Amino acid sequence: MEWFTTFPTMDNERLTALKKAIDEGFRNFTRAYGESFEIAFEPLKIFMIWVERLMTTTPWPIILVGILAIAWLASRSLKIVVGAALALFAIGYFGMWDDTMKTIAMIVVATLTALVIGIPLGVVMSFSKRMRSVVMPILDVMQTMPSFVYLIPVVMLLGIGKVPGLIAVVIYALPPVIRLTDLGIRLVDRDVIEAADAYGSSRWQRLANVQLPLALPTIMAGVNQTIMMALSMVVVASMIGVQGLGQPVLKAIANQYFTLGVFNGFAIVGIAIIFDRVSQEFGRRLQKHREIVHGH
Amino acid sequence: MGTRIDGIKLRHVYKIFGSEPAAYVERVKAGMTKTELLAHNHVLGLRDISMDIPGGAIQVVMGLSGSGKSTLIRHINRLIEPTAGEVLVDDVAVVKMTPTELREFRRTRTAMVFQKFGLLPHWTVLDNTMFGLKVRGTAPAERRDTAMRWIERVGLKGFEEKYPNQLSGGMQQRVGLARALANDAPILLMDEAFSALDPLIRVDMQTVLLDLQTEIRKTIVFITHDLDEALRLGDHIAILRDGALVQKGTAQDIVMTPADDYVASFVKEVNRGRVILVESVMTAIGAGLVASDSLPRVAAKDPIELASKVMSDAGAGQAVACCEAGRPVGMVTMRDVINTMTTPAAYPSIARLAAAEPIADVA
């Protein structure tokens, strides 16, 4: 009756052998292909370094004006611009300007990478049921797997530094934009698609004229989610060498520096709110034609 | 563009919706009913539709919801594939076209107007009107000129930069119509195009369409569930029931000789005076029938309602139907007109009164 009280397990020796074999296999894989992966990610690294240098070496007034200008162009809301200015001034005044710039550089590159991968993937998914049945479970894994777990293979493959950190952030931030692009396209009004077909649209014309524009509010919600998730990964990514606001937080945890942790934490919250409000307002402005309704 | 077509032919078209339509088509041909098919989880869309739609005229297809009329119109530009049968436009088989040929066919030979308009909400009226031309790849300047011309023609001048959401239903459908006309395709498919509009706006749009048709002379297939609309617009009318054609003919044919009880129940409430023409109730001029100059005149193609008005205004009991090559063609009497205009079956009180006791002298 022992099997009834204790779960029957694989015997210890064999289990260890199995884990060893998998480890060994992966190690061999990293030895064989680690360098090729590094070369493959070289362009991303160059881009990342370029953006970071741009953000950190440009004098702060120019950056500040630039960010506020983008916020204004995207949102056309004075309230949001003033709020962003106050947040950035506070961040700078409390000595976190450089770290904040590094974090913003990271978020921008991670978000762009996620969009470049995620939107086309979402489009393909919306077209093919089979594709969806393959991608959906992968997205589930990406969203529920603790991020520390996939840090391990990434670090083994690429070591510690900006690029592995970036990859970890992208893996974490990618699912929402894929899911919401797919959903947005599938929710587009059947009648409008039929009209596009009836006038002889090619698949590409239908996508560009009808499906993507009408799915845009949903896609923008995905973009917003992606940005937020990228920001929430900043601290975790700092564990594998990503510079920015995450590192002081990490230091604060290790040494119980309460104030250091809180200051940097609030800096992350501050830029998160700026990104969120600006991207949401931008999404809303794209939908202006929906707001002016006949008879209202 | 704008070349005429000789006509559209449908030959034994069947449509069955479901997971394995091909497996059931033979059984439907052998007489399986819609209800029996439903028991196999398949829906009968169309059953053995054969019809000739002549070029340059308005063909109305009418039926109640679920009769298959919207399915039928989508076979003409193959938005729906038939399970069996052929669709021929000028003897070219639409069903056999490759995807590229089909796109080209839809771009240049057909245009469609939808019940729910199907406008792009993020595009202005002007952009929407140019849609077909853009898809087709017309040069931007030409696109704009054509679109502006049609926007003006349907009465939307000044609204070019508005979004569909800013317009009323009637105006949105004018955009739908302008978009279809800007394409200048010989075939115009209108799927319950005016059904979503208020009654007054609907009549207004029918007038717009009839006015336009006198000049554009397109082959129009018009789907409706509204008999008044069908009678007003249709040069030819086909009536669908449960996916099968029950009657084809002109408005007069349908009203005067309904093919079965289904059609009869449809036409019961129709204002027959406006549908039936003088020529079908008149007595042809011949031996023993002499037209007098003192009698009022009506045209042979006038509705009898108008003839009754002319006769009663003139205080005459008959009128001369005029004229072919300057000669009168027939005579029509008030008695015939009134007999044709009223449907006796609708008034049982006539029989009741006739059977009543003799009327006593009134002192």
XYZ file of C-alpha atoms in Angstrom:
659
model
C 0.000 0.000 0.000
C 2.966 2.321 -0.081
C 1.978 3.645 -3.515
C -1.272 4.863 -1.921
C 0.352 7.113 0.680
C 3.418 8.283 -1.194
C 3.281 9.303 -4.837
C 5.232 6.726 -6.844
C 8.235 8.573 -8.274
C 10.858 7.817 -10.815
C 13.815 6.397 -8.935
C 16.305 9.007 -7.853
C 19.231 7.787 -9.860
C 17.340 7.800 -13.124
C 15.808 11.198 -12.421
C 19.242 12.689 -11.810
C 20.524 11.065 -14.946
C 17.654 12.565 -16.928
C 18.234 16.078 -15.602
C 21.945 15.716 -16.251
C 21.361 14.565 -19.785
C 19.087 17.510 -20.548
C 21.516 19.954 -18.943
C 24.362 18.429 -20.869
C 22.409 18.605 -24.096
C 21.572 22.243 -23.602
C 25.128 23.074 -22.578
C 26.423 21.467 -25.730
C 23.850 23.401 -27.692
C 24.999 26.696 -26.166
C 28.625 25.823 -26.825
C 27.869 25.017 -30.428
C 25.492 27.832 -31.212
C 26.050 30.483 -28.518
C 28.269 32.492 -30.779
C 25.883 32.326 -33.737
C 23.081 33.588 -31.484
C 25.250 36.440 -30.354
C 26.017 37.347 -33.948
C 22.335 37.104 -34.835
C 21.434 39.530 -32.065
C 24.276 41.918 -32.905
C 22.077 44.394 -34.830
C 19.672 44.548 -31.896
C 22.599 45.215 -29.594
C 23.895 48.026 -31.798
C 20.449 49.596 -31.937
C 20.029 49.247 -28.183
C 23.384 50.872 -27.479
C 22.650 53.656 -29.944
C 19.313 54.489 -28.304
C 20.804 54.348 -24.833
C 23.657 56.629 -25.819
C 21.198 59.030 -27.412
C 19.183 59.187 -24.225
C 22.107 59.537 -21.837
C 24.464 61.824 -23.730
C 21.946 64.334 -25.024
C 21.687 67.284 -22.607
C 18.712 66.910 -20.304
C 16.782 70.017 -21.431
C 16.698 68.697 -24.998
C 15.490 65.281 -23.871
C 12.889 66.848 -21.614
C 11.538 69.060 -24.387
C 11.629 66.096 -26.777
C 9.608 63.850 -24.455
C 7.097 66.596 -23.745
C 6.784 67.353 -27.466
C 6.071 63.692 -28.240
C 3.556 63.590 -25.381
C 1.833 66.670 -26.793
C 1.769 65.436 -30.390
C 0.378 62.070 -29.351
C -2.167 63.193 -26.785
C -2.924 66.885 -27.505
C -3.687 67.107 -23.834
C -2.166 69.889 -21.764
C -2.972 68.034 -18.560
C -0.900 65.026 -19.616
C 2.014 67.197 -20.767
C 2.090 69.179 -17.516
C 1.880 65.947 -15.501
C 4.751 64.450 -17.489
C 6.854 67.595 -16.961
C 6.295 67.517 -13.197
C 7.158 63.803 -12.988
C 10.342 64.229 -15.040
C 11.449 67.256 -13.014
C 10.978 65.338 -9.783
C 12.914 62.356 -11.160
C 15.800 64.591 -12.223
C 15.813 66.616 -9.018
C 16.095 63.462 -6.908
C 19.112 62.350 -8.896
C 17.618 59.561 -10.958
C 17.826 61.172 -14.410
C 20.528 58.914 -15.871
C 18.966 55.674 -14.650
C 15.583 56.816 -15.902
C 17.027 57.552 -19.361
C 18.562 54.058 -19.484
C 15.247 52.526 -18.516
C 13.335 54.557 -21.088
C 15.834 53.485 -23.768
C 15.285 49.883 -22.762
C 11.487 50.202 -22.816
C 11.496 51.906 -26.206
C 13.683 49.243 -27.809
C 11.804 46.379 -26.133
C 8.428 47.768 -27.153
C 9.508 48.359 -30.758
C 10.916 44.831 -30.947
C 7.711 43.407 -29.481
C 5.575 45.312 -32.000
C 7.711 44.313 -34.976
C 7.327 40.659 -33.986
C 3.888 40.779 -32.398
C 1.691 42.639 -34.887
C 2.561 40.480 -37.934
C 2.232 37.356 -35.812
C -1.165 38.502 -34.579
C -2.253 39.170 -38.164
C -1.168 35.715 -39.314
C -2.939 34.179 -36.324
C -6.193 35.906 -37.168
C -6.066 34.419 -40.668
C -5.291 30.842 -39.757
C -6.998 28.667 -37.216
C -4.108 26.246 -37.235
C -1.601 29.007 -36.552
C -3.741 30.144 -33.630
C -3.882 26.666 -32.149
C -0.072 26.554 -32.258
C 0.661 30.050 -30.970
C -1.970 30.279 -28.219
C -0.429 27.640 -25.912
C 3.019 29.172 -26.427
C 1.635 32.540 -25.335
C 0.070 30.898 -22.291
C 3.467 29.492 -21.325
C 5.165 32.856 -21.907
C 2.666 34.627 -19.687
C 2.571 32.174 -16.808
C 6.129 30.829 -16.690
C 7.991 32.680 -13.905
C 10.359 35.021 -15.671
C 13.336 33.802 -13.603
C 12.974 30.424 -15.263
C 13.561 31.626 -18.772
C 16.326 33.933 -17.601
C 18.418 30.786 -17.078
C 18.614 29.550 -20.697
C 18.888 33.123 -21.989
C 21.870 33.788 -19.736
C 23.441 30.438 -20.615
C 23.099 31.231 -24.282
C 24.047 34.910 -24.332
C 25.667 35.622 -20.977
C 24.902 38.678 -18.894
C 24.235 42.081 -20.449
C 21.880 44.272 -22.357
C 20.772 41.846 -25.080
C 19.788 38.914 -22.828
C 17.965 41.411 -20.609
C 16.187 42.829 -23.633
C 15.180 39.347 -24.786
C 13.783 38.517 -21.361
C 11.744 41.731 -21.386
C 10.469 41.096 -24.930
C 9.417 37.523 -24.085
C 7.460 38.850 -21.145
C 5.918 41.820 -22.938
C 5.113 40.176 -26.272
C 1.890 38.183 -25.581
C -0.609 41.036 -25.122
C 0.143 42.688 -28.456
C -0.098 39.352 -30.287
C -3.340 38.376 -28.593
C -5.017 41.739 -29.027
C -3.955 42.113 -32.673
C -5.475 38.707 -33.403
C -8.617 39.532 -31.436
C -8.983 42.989 -32.957
C -8.827 41.668 -36.507
C -11.264 38.883 -35.820
C -13.753 41.321 -34.279
C -13.895 43.575 -37.350
C -17.471 43.980 -38.580
C -18.330 41.218 -41.104
C -20.407 43.612 -43.173
C -17.517 45.964 -43.852
C -15.244 43.062 -44.813
C -17.914 41.757 -47.162
C -18.145 45.177 -48.790
C -14.365 45.214 -49.264
C -14.555 41.755 -50.868
C -17.491 42.704 -53.074
C -15.422 45.502 -54.615
C -12.639 43.066 -55.448
C -10.119 43.829 -52.697
C -7.052 41.617 -52.606
C -6.143 40.124 -49.275
C -3.555 42.845 -48.725
C -5.960 45.651 -49.655
C -8.524 44.216 -47.278
C -5.951 44.102 -44.483
C -4.577 47.583 -45.080
C -7.841 49.400 -45.814
C -10.239 47.644 -43.494
C -8.944 45.112 -41.004
C -5.920 46.858 -39.496
C -7.510 50.317 -39.229
C -10.691 48.943 -37.681
C -8.712 46.712 -35.314
C -6.543 49.645 -34.272
C -8.270 50.476 -30.968
C -7.808 46.877 -29.815
C -4.241 46.755 -31.135
C -3.471 50.002 -29.293
C -4.780 48.447 -26.074
C -2.277 45.641 -26.728
C 0.552 48.114 -27.312
C -0.297 49.863 -24.065
C -0.266 46.529 -22.203
C 3.051 45.623 -23.795
C 4.643 48.868 -22.616
C 3.333 48.356 -19.096
C 4.592 44.791 -18.934
C 8.009 45.802 -20.250
C 8.250 48.370 -17.464
C 7.299 45.839 -14.846
C 10.201 43.654 -16.004
C 12.803 46.376 -15.393
C 13.731 45.153 -11.917
C 13.902 41.492 -12.897
C 15.989 42.292 -15.976
C 18.439 44.249 -13.814
C 19.392 40.922 -12.244
C 21.063 39.937 -15.498
C 22.868 43.176 -16.046
C 20.344 45.596 -17.502
C 21.155 49.073 -16.293
C 18.601 51.617 -15.222
C 16.109 52.082 -12.435
C 16.060 48.365 -11.664
C 19.605 48.195 -10.309
C 19.170 50.652 -7.411
C 15.994 48.765 -6.483
C 17.956 45.522 -6.469
C 20.629 47.150 -4.339
C 17.936 48.459 -1.976
C 16.480 44.963 -1.548
C 19.896 43.458 -0.805
C 20.865 46.159 1.706
C 17.477 47.198 3.078
C 17.834 50.791 1.829
C 14.205 51.793 2.244
C 14.385 55.287 0.735
C 16.501 54.265 -2.254
C 13.954 51.563 -3.072
C 10.971 53.876 -2.709
C 12.496 56.707 -4.784
C 13.404 54.447 -7.681
C 10.120 52.599 -7.372
C 8.239 55.871 -7.739
C 10.387 56.836 -10.695
C 9.263 53.628 -12.439
C 5.649 54.408 -11.548
C 6.095 57.950 -12.884
C 7.320 56.928 -16.324
C 4.758 54.113 -16.419
C 1.962 56.633 -15.948
C 3.420 58.940 -18.600
C 3.690 56.082 -21.135
C 0.237 54.801 -20.266
C -1.655 58.087 -20.498
C 0.118 59.202 -23.657
C -0.387 55.893 -25.495
C -4.025 55.619 -24.423
C -4.808 59.152 -25.437
C -3.083 58.529 -28.769
C -5.238 55.437 -29.290
C -8.356 57.432 -28.520
C -7.406 60.201 -30.931
C -7.003 57.655 -33.729
C -10.678 56.823 -33.237
C -11.961 60.364 -33.520
C -14.380 59.485 -36.284
C -16.279 57.251 -33.856
C -16.961 60.012 -31.393
C -18.860 62.422 -33.587
C -22.102 60.565 -33.999
C -25.127 61.690 -35.963
C -27.829 63.073 -33.728
C -25.610 63.700 -30.701
C -15.972 50.974 -68.681
C -19.688 51.014 -68.223
C -20.069 48.537 -71.013
C -23.484 46.970 -71.165
C -24.084 43.332 -70.489
C -26.606 41.141 -72.233
C -27.790 39.523 -69.091
C -27.180 37.237 -66.158
C -28.248 33.621 -66.256
C -28.620 31.292 -63.309
C -28.811 27.615 -64.161
C -30.014 25.059 -61.603
C -28.292 26.765 -58.704
C -28.387 24.897 -55.406
C -26.913 26.087 -52.145
C -26.733 23.973 -49.030
C -25.089 25.313 -45.877
C -23.398 22.850 -43.558
C -20.299 20.768 -43.090
C -20.795 18.450 -46.090
C -23.108 20.180 -48.536
C -21.987 18.117 -51.522
C -23.165 14.929 -49.849
C -26.741 16.167 -49.671
C -27.192 17.939 -52.969
C -28.270 14.782 -54.824
C -30.826 14.006 -52.151
C -32.192 17.534 -52.304
C -32.432 17.184 -56.098
C -34.356 13.972 -55.511
C -36.888 15.877 -53.424
C -35.624 16.104 -49.848
C -37.400 18.997 -48.110
C -35.890 21.839 -46.149
C -37.167 20.353 -42.871
C -35.765 16.901 -43.618
C -32.421 18.432 -44.483
C -32.421 20.386 -41.243
C -32.617 17.108 -39.358
C -29.176 16.349 -40.858
C -27.814 19.677 -39.581
C -27.722 21.228 -43.031
C -29.636 24.288 -44.157
C -31.144 24.578 -47.594
C -30.247 28.012 -48.973
C -31.361 27.737 -52.577
C -33.156 25.004 -54.485
C -32.881 24.696 -58.246
C -32.843 28.385 -59.119
C -32.899 29.034 -62.849
C -33.594 32.512 -64.088
C -32.621 34.932 -66.821
C -31.957 38.453 -65.698
C -32.079 40.700 -68.763
C -29.455 43.422 -69.228
C -30.298 47.072 -68.604
C -33.387 46.470 -66.473
C -34.248 46.258 -62.787
C -34.805 42.698 -61.636
C -36.344 42.541 -58.195
C -36.025 39.381 -56.138
C -38.413 39.366 -53.240
C -39.250 37.061 -50.395
C -39.578 36.991 -46.647
C -36.557 36.668 -44.401
C -35.035 33.222 -44.695
C -36.315 32.770 -48.222
C -32.774 32.822 -49.617
C -32.884 36.144 -51.447
C -29.683 37.523 -49.906
C -27.994 34.197 -50.612
C -29.138 34.405 -54.217
C -27.702 37.870 -54.884
C -24.347 36.835 -53.398
C -24.061 34.105 -55.997
C -23.886 36.664 -58.774
C -20.552 38.079 -57.566
C -19.663 34.810 -55.856
C -19.492 36.122 -52.319
C -21.176 32.758 -51.784
C -20.187 29.670 -53.775
C -23.046 27.576 -55.121
C -23.131 23.918 -54.085
C -24.253 23.061 -57.600
C -25.268 24.951 -60.709
C -23.981 27.753 -62.857
C -23.985 31.525 -62.853
C -23.308 33.082 -66.236
C -22.690 36.744 -66.943
C -22.672 37.250 -70.705
C -22.079 33.506 -70.934
C -18.925 33.651 -68.799
C -19.135 31.218 -65.908
C -18.578 33.135 -62.666
C -18.196 29.910 -60.723
C -15.227 28.805 -62.841
C -13.216 32.009 -62.472
C -9.783 31.855 -60.830
C -9.281 34.093 -57.770
C -7.547 36.700 -59.937
C -10.274 36.647 -62.571
C -12.903 36.878 -59.853
C -11.241 39.925 -58.311
C -11.069 41.572 -61.715
C -14.733 40.692 -62.329
C -15.760 42.221 -59.015
C -13.651 45.323 -59.611
C -14.936 46.145 -63.061
C -18.205 44.305 -63.732
C -20.165 44.505 -60.471
C -20.855 46.980 -57.690
C -22.876 46.285 -54.586
C -25.027 48.207 -52.125
C -25.682 46.656 -48.716
C -28.524 46.726 -46.240
C -26.213 47.805 -43.441
C -24.330 50.136 -45.800
C -20.896 48.517 -45.302
C -19.101 51.863 -45.279
C -15.628 52.243 -43.824
C -16.207 54.183 -40.586
C -12.687 55.632 -40.538
C -12.944 57.084 -44.024
C -14.735 60.241 -45.105
C -17.660 60.280 -47.520
C -15.273 61.180 -50.339
C -12.825 58.383 -49.502
C -15.666 55.901 -49.191
C -17.040 56.906 -52.569
C -13.599 56.419 -54.104
C -13.224 52.994 -52.500
C -13.937 50.852 -55.556
C -11.753 53.039 -57.756
C -8.906 52.854 -55.264
C -9.143 49.070 -55.099
C -9.145 49.001 -58.871
C -6.092 51.260 -59.051
C -7.548 54.285 -60.856
C -5.339 57.395 -60.857
C -6.015 59.630 -57.804
C -7.120 62.690 -59.771
C -9.601 60.707 -61.850
C -10.821 58.915 -58.727
C -11.588 62.213 -57.103
C -13.373 63.706 -60.100
C -15.573 60.654 -60.551
C -16.376 60.440 -56.854
C -17.217 64.141 -56.589
C -19.547 63.843 -59.572
C -21.492 61.000 -57.971
C -21.544 62.587 -54.539
C -23.210 65.578 -56.127
C -25.537 63.360 -58.157
C -26.887 61.587 -55.045
C -27.336 64.907 -53.253
C -24.436 64.840 -50.797
C -22.522 67.862 -52.041
C -20.945 69.612 -49.069
C -20.689 66.415 -47.031
C -17.501 65.095 -48.682
C -15.362 65.479 -45.571
C -17.874 64.042 -43.092
C -17.506 60.597 -41.580
C -20.305 58.037 -42.000
C -21.129 58.258 -38.283
C -22.040 61.894 -38.730
C -24.714 61.107 -41.306
C -28.269 59.803 -40.991
C -29.102 56.333 -42.309
C -30.587 57.726 -45.509
C -27.499 59.813 -46.179
C -25.190 56.892 -45.412
C -26.994 54.814 -47.994
C -26.596 57.624 -50.502
C -22.873 57.230 -49.897
C -23.270 53.476 -50.469
C -25.068 54.233 -53.727
C -22.472 56.814 -54.808
C -19.694 54.308 -54.091
C -21.425 51.719 -56.253
C -22.140 54.133 -59.083
C -18.631 55.615 -59.070
C -17.407 52.146 -59.988
C -19.433 52.417 -63.204
C -19.844 48.662 -63.376
C -22.570 47.306 -65.646
C -24.099 45.202 -62.868
C -25.476 46.812 -59.739
C -26.351 44.447 -56.893
C -28.574 45.924 -54.220
C -29.136 43.753 -51.179
C -32.108 45.142 -49.226
C -30.472 48.463 -49.911
C -33.347 50.570 -48.601
C -34.797 48.223 -45.993
C -33.026 49.854 -43.061
C -34.413 53.286 -43.904
C -37.524 55.087 -42.674
C -40.542 54.695 -45.005
C -40.386 58.273 -46.306
C -36.631 58.173 -46.900
C -37.077 54.785 -48.545
C -39.544 56.149 -51.100
C -37.188 59.064 -51.621
C -34.277 56.734 -52.350
C -36.429 54.657 -54.705
C -37.108 57.830 -56.653
C -33.391 58.619 -56.735
C -32.673 55.139 -58.080
C -35.426 55.238 -60.711
C -34.292 58.689 -61.879
C -30.707 57.500 -62.150
C -31.694 54.329 -63.951
C -33.317 56.248 -66.803
C -29.857 57.591 -67.581
C -27.436 54.845 -66.520
C -29.451 51.835 -67.732
C -27.541 49.325 -65.634
C -28.482 45.763 -64.961
C -29.795 46.082 -61.427
C -30.597 43.157 -59.194
C -32.593 44.463 -56.264
C -33.422 42.370 -53.228
C -36.312 43.355 -50.988
C -38.916 41.952 -48.629
C -41.224 44.860 -49.289
C -43.801 44.191 -52.004
C -44.593 47.870 -52.583
C -40.909 48.484 -53.209
C -40.733 45.481 -55.522
C -43.732 46.630 -57.542
C -42.466 50.183 -57.762
C -38.922 49.365 -58.870
C -39.093 46.043 -60.649
C -39.241 45.744 -64.407
C -39.209 42.062 -63.581
C -40.006 40.446 -60.267
C -39.095 37.010 -58.963
C -40.572 35.673 -55.753
C -38.610 33.281 -53.559
C -39.969 31.021 -50.867
C -37.888 28.588 -48.818
C -35.044 28.878 -51.317
C -37.151 28.098 -54.386
C -38.573 30.375 -57.065
C -42.356 30.448 -56.906
C -43.120 33.061 -59.536
C -41.388 35.216 -62.147
C -43.047 38.018 -64.058
C -43.866 41.696 -64.262
C -45.556 43.571 -61.447
C -48.890 43.170 -63.221
C -48.433 39.424 -63.682
C -47.771 38.994 -60.001
C -50.726 41.075 -58.886
C -53.273 39.847 -61.419
C -52.356 36.173 -61.515
C -50.517 35.109 -58.378
C -49.001 31.663 -58.885
C -50.072 30.253 -55.538
C -51.590 31.106 -52.162
C -48.236 32.324 -50.862
C -47.965 34.955 -53.576
C -51.675 35.703 -53.320
C -51.354 36.463 -49.630
C -48.505 38.834 -50.465
C -50.415 40.803 -53.065
C -53.690 40.901 -51.122
C -52.976 44.270 -49.562
C -51.475 45.883 -52.641
C -52.962 49.002 -54.158
C -53.888 47.312 -57.430
C -54.928 50.592 -59.007
C -51.324 51.722 -59.112
C -49.873 48.495 -60.429
C -52.321 47.399 -63.098
C -52.119 49.318 -66.348
C -54.888 50.508 -68.582
C -53.735 48.224 -71.385
C -54.553 45.117 -69.399
C -58.190 46.073 -68.715
C -59.041 47.886 -71.934
C -60.970 46.478 -74.844
C -58.883 46.739 -77.983
C -60.159 48.982 -80.708
C -61.672 46.834 -83.396
C -64.838 46.231 -85.290
C -67.812 47.791 -83.669
C -65.813 49.881 -81.250
C -65.433 53.493 -82.188
C -63.518 56.044 -80.224
C -65.207 59.343 -79.763
C -63.428 62.662 -79.504
C -65.712 63.707 -76.718
C -64.309 61.043 -74.359
C -61.387 61.691 -72.024
C -58.034 60.187 -72.949
C -55.555 58.106 -70.989
C -52.318 56.412 -72.016
C -52.232 52.641 -72.399
C -49.309 52.515 -69.956
C -51.083 54.594 -67.299
C -52.112 52.849 -64.094
C -55.856 52.342 -63.839
C -56.031 54.488 -60.714
C -55.112 57.448 -62.887
C -57.651 56.394 -65.502
C -60.418 56.339 -62.891
C -59.454 59.830 -61.792
C -59.482 61.113 -65.384
C -62.879 59.545 -66.027
C -64.498 60.794 -62.842
C -63.112 64.315 -63.389
C -64.588 64.309 -66.882
C -67.840 62.796 -65.639
C -67.502 60.062 -68.248
C -68.126 56.342 -67.877
C -65.377 55.434 -70.308
C -62.144 56.717 -71.744
C -60.021 56.257 -74.837
C -56.637 54.624 -74.425
C -54.284 56.598 -76.567
C -52.278 56.463 -78.741
C -50.127 54.477 -81.115
C -49.067 56.241 -84.291
C -51.787 58.774 -83.617
C -54.514 56.149 -83.395
C -56.383 55.176 -80.242
C -55.615 51.626 -79.123
C -58.548 50.761 -76.909
C -61.436 51.734 -74.714
C -61.595 51.437 -70.974
C -64.737 51.673 -68.850
C -65.166 52.857 -65.280
C -66.859 49.584 -64.498
C -63.868 47.493 -65.597
C -61.479 49.738 -63.756
C -63.331 49.546 -60.456
C -63.848 45.815 -60.767
C -60.130 45.306 -61.284
C -59.068 47.708 -58.545
C -61.063 46.017 -55.793
C -60.395 42.495 -54.658
C -63.848 41.062 -53.897
C -62.436 38.414 -51.580
C -61.250 41.140 -49.242
C -64.769 42.380 -48.696
C -67.065 39.561 -47.487
C -69.632 42.206 -46.558
C -70.509 42.493 -50.271
C -71.876 38.974 -50.310
C -73.594 39.457 -46.968
C -75.414 42.565 -48.111
C -76.449 40.983 -51.363
C -78.021 38.114 -49.459
C -79.948 40.402 -47.126
C -83.688 40.886 -47.158
C -85.271 43.117 -49.808
C -85.162 46.743 -48.907
C -88.466 48.196 -47.862
C -89.682 51.322 -49.562
C -88.561 54.405 -47.837
C -91.441 56.595 -47.216
